[in-house]
Amino acid sequence: MKFNTKTIHGGQEHDPAYGSVMPPIYQTTTYAQSTPGGHKGYEYSRTHNPTRTALEKAFASIENGNYGLTFGSGMAAIDAIIKLLKPGDEVISTNDLYGGSYRLFTKVYTDFGIKFHFIGMQNASKIEDYINDRTKLIWVETPTNPMMNIIDIKATAAIAKKHNILFAVDNTFATPYLQLPLDLGADIVMHSATKYLGGHSDVVMGALVVNDKNLAERLYFLQNASGAVSGPQDCFLVLRGIKTLHIRMQRHCENGKAVAEFLASHPKIEKVYWPGFEDHPNHDIAKSQMSDFGGMVSFVPKGSNFEDAVKIVENLKVFTLAESLGGVESLSGHPASMTHASIPKEEREKTGVVDSLIRLSVGIEDEEDLIDDLKQALK
Ligand SMILES: Cc1ncc(COP(=O)(O)O)c(C=O)c1O
């Protein structure tokens, strides 16, 4: 199946009971057994649930993987990956990443004896300088949140393989419509399905997809043992969201390009971060590993400070000022005070997340309305 067919049919079968085209929402905690152990494959809904199974199969299908797992949030999915590690293990991570991931790594797992190195990975060969016998995981976001840096997945995968290190990619910004990390050599692909996969700003959920059976079994064990699972109603909603992923993403990309180009030509704008620009430092890598450039755009207005940036986001009307991204509606965000507030200012600013940076999640509204909204807010 091609991708646009997989979003609708991948891993899916009509429900055996009545042939319902969408899987029923199995709103149940448990399943009748005829004799102890005599069940139809489902015993307890933390472990398995048929609606969740349908979604997990859909995830595996669209990411070209063998096994899918869903969690109660993107953070719970990342948490399961870090629980594969032991005290003394080391992780190499992109230095520009979602603030919540940084917080989990530094404020939770550092206390469990895991050491994190946050480094710029725009030049993949630099990663090797940080590898030692204790390195067990390379963690990459690409494009990064919010600076839109691009990391070379293939080159990083080759380094990870050479040193026998697990390699995980947070594919939240790109989605499998644009980029397939497992095909490029990653071991684990992770999603905040809260974003483009759900697509309608109505569900918080996380997901993992892997190819390796052993790795899948360890993760299924952790999913059940720790219990941060997604509920059946939410699974139904994300399954519905995935069915239109390809057409939503196409419009997100078109509108993202229009917004990035408008901002780049605006006299009041200092800098626009969007991987589609030819002068983006890793534009060629973006072009080779992504099929388009997505709907996320960050920018810095000329000579502005914290207060000016806040004024701009307050002035926007079609773009709603809110946390999150990837829904059909356009959102604006001020990373320094919102999504990335958990990263200390000195650390943030090293990677470009200055007080005046504004991040846009460009939605699928009419392009002209989005541009007009930005025009009036920047007046
Ligand atoms: C790139 C990225 N990864 C992970 C997460 C965490 O996902 P969730 O909010 O679903 O826990 C987010 C949330 O914004 C994100 O943007």
Short mmCIF file of N, CA and C in Angstrom, two decimals, residues 209-279:
data_model
loop_
_atom_site.label_atom_id
_atom_site.label_comp_id
_atom_site.label_asym_id
_atom_site.label_seq_id
_atom_site.Cartn_x
_atom_site.Cartn_y
_atom_site.Cartn_z
N VAL A 209 6.99 3.21 17.64
CA VAL A 209 6.98 2.15 16.64
C VAL A 209 8.40 1.61 16.51
N VAL A 210 8.51 0.28 16.47
CA VAL A 210 9.83 -0.36 16.33
C VAL A 210 9.71 -1.54 15.35
N ASN A 211 10.86 -2.00 14.88
CA ASN A 211 10.91 -3.17 14.00
C ASN A 211 11.32 -4.44 14.73
N ASP A 212 12.21 -4.27 15.71
CA ASP A 212 12.83 -5.42 16.37
C ASP A 212 11.90 -6.06 17.40
N LYS A 213 11.74 -7.38 17.30
CA LYS A 213 10.78 -8.09 18.15
C LYS A 213 11.18 -8.01 19.63
N ASN A 214 12.47 -8.20 19.90
CA ASN A 214 12.97 -8.16 21.28
C ASN A 214 12.71 -6.81 21.93
N LEU A 215 13.04 -5.76 21.17
CA LEU A 215 12.84 -4.40 21.65
C LEU A 215 11.35 -4.15 21.88
N ALA A 216 10.52 -4.63 20.96
CA ALA A 216 9.07 -4.45 21.10
C ALA A 216 8.59 -5.14 22.38
N GLU A 217 9.09 -6.33 22.63
CA GLU A 217 8.65 -7.07 23.83
C GLU A 217 9.04 -6.34 25.11
N ARG A 218 10.26 -5.77 25.12
CA ARG A 218 10.68 -5.01 26.31
C ARG A 218 9.78 -3.79 26.51
N LEU A 219 9.43 -3.15 25.40
CA LEU A 219 8.59 -1.95 25.51
C LEU A 219 7.14 -2.29 25.88
N TYR A 220 6.62 -3.40 25.32
CA TYR A 220 5.26 -3.83 25.70
C TYR A 220 5.23 -4.17 27.20
N PHE A 221 6.33 -4.78 27.67
CA PHE A 221 6.41 -5.11 29.09
C PHE A 221 6.33 -3.82 29.92
N LEU A 222 7.11 -2.81 29.51
CA LEU A 222 7.13 -1.54 30.27
C LEU A 222 5.78 -0.82 30.17
N GLN A 223 5.17 -0.88 29.00
CA GLN A 223 3.85 -0.25 28.81
C GLN A 223 2.85 -0.82 29.81
N ASN A 224 2.86 -2.14 29.95
CA ASN A 224 1.93 -2.80 30.87
C ASN A 224 2.37 -2.63 32.32
N ALA A 225 3.69 -2.77 32.56
CA ALA A 225 4.18 -2.73 33.94
C ALA A 225 4.01 -1.33 34.55
N SER A 226 4.32 -0.29 33.76
CA SER A 226 4.19 1.08 34.30
C SER A 226 2.77 1.60 34.13
N GLY A 227 2.08 1.16 33.08
CA GLY A 227 0.64 1.41 32.98
C GLY A 227 0.19 2.74 32.43
N ALA A 228 1.11 3.50 31.77
CA ALA A 228 0.70 4.81 31.23
C ALA A 228 0.05 4.62 29.86
N VAL A 229 -1.06 3.90 29.83
CA VAL A 229 -1.68 3.53 28.55
C VAL A 229 -2.71 4.56 28.09
N SER A 230 -3.07 4.47 26.81
CA SER A 230 -4.10 5.36 26.27
C SER A 230 -5.46 4.68 26.35
N GLY A 231 -6.49 5.45 26.62
CA GLY A 231 -7.84 4.89 26.77
C GLY A 231 -8.49 4.63 25.41
N PRO A 232 -9.51 3.77 25.38
CA PRO A 232 -10.12 3.37 24.10
C PRO A 232 -10.77 4.53 23.33
N GLN A 233 -11.39 5.46 24.03
CA GLN A 233 -12.03 6.60 23.34
C GLN A 233 -10.96 7.45 22.63
N ASP A 234 -9.86 7.68 23.34
CA ASP A 234 -8.77 8.47 22.75
C ASP A 234 -8.15 7.73 21.57
N CYS A 235 -8.04 6.40 21.70
CA CYS A 235 -7.48 5.62 20.59
C CYS A 235 -8.37 5.76 19.35
N PHE A 236 -9.67 5.72 19.55
CA PHE A 236 -10.61 5.88 18.45
C PHE A 236 -10.41 7.23 17.76
N LEU A 237 -10.27 8.28 18.57
CA LEU A 237 -10.11 9.63 18.01
C LEU A 237 -8.82 9.76 17.20
N VAL A 238 -7.73 9.18 17.72
CA VAL A 238 -6.46 9.29 16.98
C VAL A 238 -6.51 8.45 15.71
N LEU A 239 -7.16 7.30 15.78
CA LEU A 239 -7.33 6.47 14.58
C LEU A 239 -8.10 7.27 13.52
N ARG A 240 -9.12 7.97 13.94
CA ARG A 240 -9.88 8.81 13.01
C ARG A 240 -9.00 9.93 12.46
N GLY A 241 -8.17 10.52 13.36
CA GLY A 241 -7.27 11.59 12.91
C GLY A 241 -6.30 11.10 11.84
N ILE A 242 -5.74 9.92 12.06
CA ILE A 242 -4.72 9.40 11.13
C ILE A 242 -5.29 9.24 9.71
N LYS A 243 -6.60 8.98 9.63
CA LYS A 243 -7.19 8.74 8.31
C LYS A 243 -7.12 9.96 7.38
N THR A 244 -6.96 11.14 7.97
CA THR A 244 -6.86 12.34 7.11
C THR A 244 -5.48 12.98 7.21
N LEU A 245 -4.52 12.26 7.80
CA LEU A 245 -3.18 12.84 8.02
C LEU A 245 -2.58 13.38 6.71
N HIS A 246 -2.69 12.58 5.65
CA HIS A 246 -2.02 12.97 4.40
C HIS A 246 -2.60 14.25 3.80
N ILE A 247 -3.92 14.39 3.86
CA ILE A 247 -4.47 15.63 3.25
C ILE A 247 -4.25 16.83 4.17
N ARG A 248 -4.29 16.60 5.49
CA ARG A 248 -3.99 17.72 6.40
C ARG A 248 -2.55 18.17 6.24
N MET A 249 -1.63 17.19 6.20
CA MET A 249 -0.20 17.54 6.11
C MET A 249 0.12 18.29 4.82
N GLN A 250 -0.54 17.87 3.75
CA GLN A 250 -0.31 18.55 2.47
C GLN A 250 -0.63 20.05 2.62
N ARG A 251 -1.77 20.35 3.26
CA ARG A 251 -2.17 21.75 3.43
C ARG A 251 -1.29 22.45 4.46
N HIS A 252 -0.91 21.74 5.56
CA HIS A 252 0.01 22.33 6.54
C HIS A 252 1.30 22.77 5.84
N CYS A 253 1.79 21.92 4.93
CA CYS A 253 3.05 22.24 4.23
C CYS A 253 2.86 23.44 3.31
N GLU A 254 1.75 23.47 2.58
CA GLU A 254 1.51 24.61 1.66
C GLU A 254 1.40 25.91 2.45
N ASN A 255 0.61 25.88 3.51
CA ASN A 255 0.43 27.11 4.31
C ASN A 255 1.72 27.48 5.06
N GLY A 256 2.46 26.46 5.53
CA GLY A 256 3.72 26.72 6.23
C GLY A 256 4.69 27.45 5.32
N LYS A 257 4.76 27.02 4.07
CA LYS A 257 5.66 27.64 3.09
C LYS A 257 5.24 29.10 2.87
N ALA A 258 3.93 29.31 2.68
CA ALA A 258 3.43 30.67 2.41
C ALA A 258 3.74 31.59 3.59
N VAL A 259 3.54 31.10 4.80
CA VAL A 259 3.78 31.91 6.00
C VAL A 259 5.28 32.19 6.16
N ALA A 260 6.11 31.16 5.95
CA ALA A 260 7.57 31.34 6.09
C ALA A 260 8.06 32.37 5.08
N GLU A 261 7.57 32.27 3.85
CA GLU A 261 8.03 33.21 2.81
C GLU A 261 7.53 34.62 3.08
N PHE A 262 6.29 34.73 3.56
CA PHE A 262 5.76 36.06 3.90
C PHE A 262 6.62 36.70 5.00
N LEU A 263 6.89 35.93 6.05
CA LEU A 263 7.67 36.48 7.18
C LEU A 263 9.08 36.87 6.72
N ALA A 264 9.69 36.03 5.88
CA ALA A 264 11.07 36.29 5.43
C ALA A 264 11.15 37.59 4.63
N SER A 265 10.04 37.96 3.99
CA SER A 265 10.07 39.18 3.16
C SER A 265 9.55 40.39 3.92
N HIS A 266 9.19 40.22 5.20
CA HIS A 266 8.60 41.32 5.97
C HIS A 266 9.70 42.19 6.58
N PRO A 267 9.60 43.52 6.41
CA PRO A 267 10.69 44.40 6.88
C PRO A 267 10.91 44.37 8.39
N LYS A 268 9.91 43.94 9.15
CA LYS A 268 10.08 43.94 10.61
C LYS A 268 10.63 42.62 11.16
N ILE A 269 10.94 41.68 10.26
CA ILE A 269 11.39 40.37 10.74
C ILE A 269 12.90 40.20 10.56
N GLU A 270 13.52 39.75 11.64
CA GLU A 270 14.98 39.56 11.65
C GLU A 270 15.38 38.22 11.04
N LYS A 271 14.66 37.16 11.48
CA LYS A 271 15.11 35.82 11.10
C LYS A 271 13.91 34.86 11.11
N VAL A 272 13.84 34.02 10.10
CA VAL A 272 12.78 33.01 10.04
C VAL A 272 13.44 31.63 10.00
N TYR A 273 12.97 30.73 10.84
CA TYR A 273 13.51 29.37 10.89
C TYR A 273 12.50 28.41 10.25
N TRP A 274 12.87 27.90 9.09
CA TRP A 274 12.01 26.95 8.36
C TRP A 274 12.92 26.15 7.42
N PRO A 275 12.89 24.82 7.48
CA PRO A 275 13.90 24.04 6.74
C PRO A 275 13.75 24.11 5.22
N GLY A 276 12.66 24.70 4.73
CA GLY A 276 12.47 24.80 3.28
C GLY A 276 13.32 25.88 2.62
N PHE A 277 13.89 26.79 3.40
CA PHE A 277 14.72 27.84 2.81
C PHE A 277 16.05 27.25 2.37
N GLU A 278 16.50 27.68 1.17
CA GLU A 278 17.76 27.13 0.66
C GLU A 278 18.95 27.48 1.53
N ASP A 279 18.84 28.59 2.27
CA ASP A 279 19.98 28.96 3.13
C ASP A 279 19.85 28.38 4.55
#
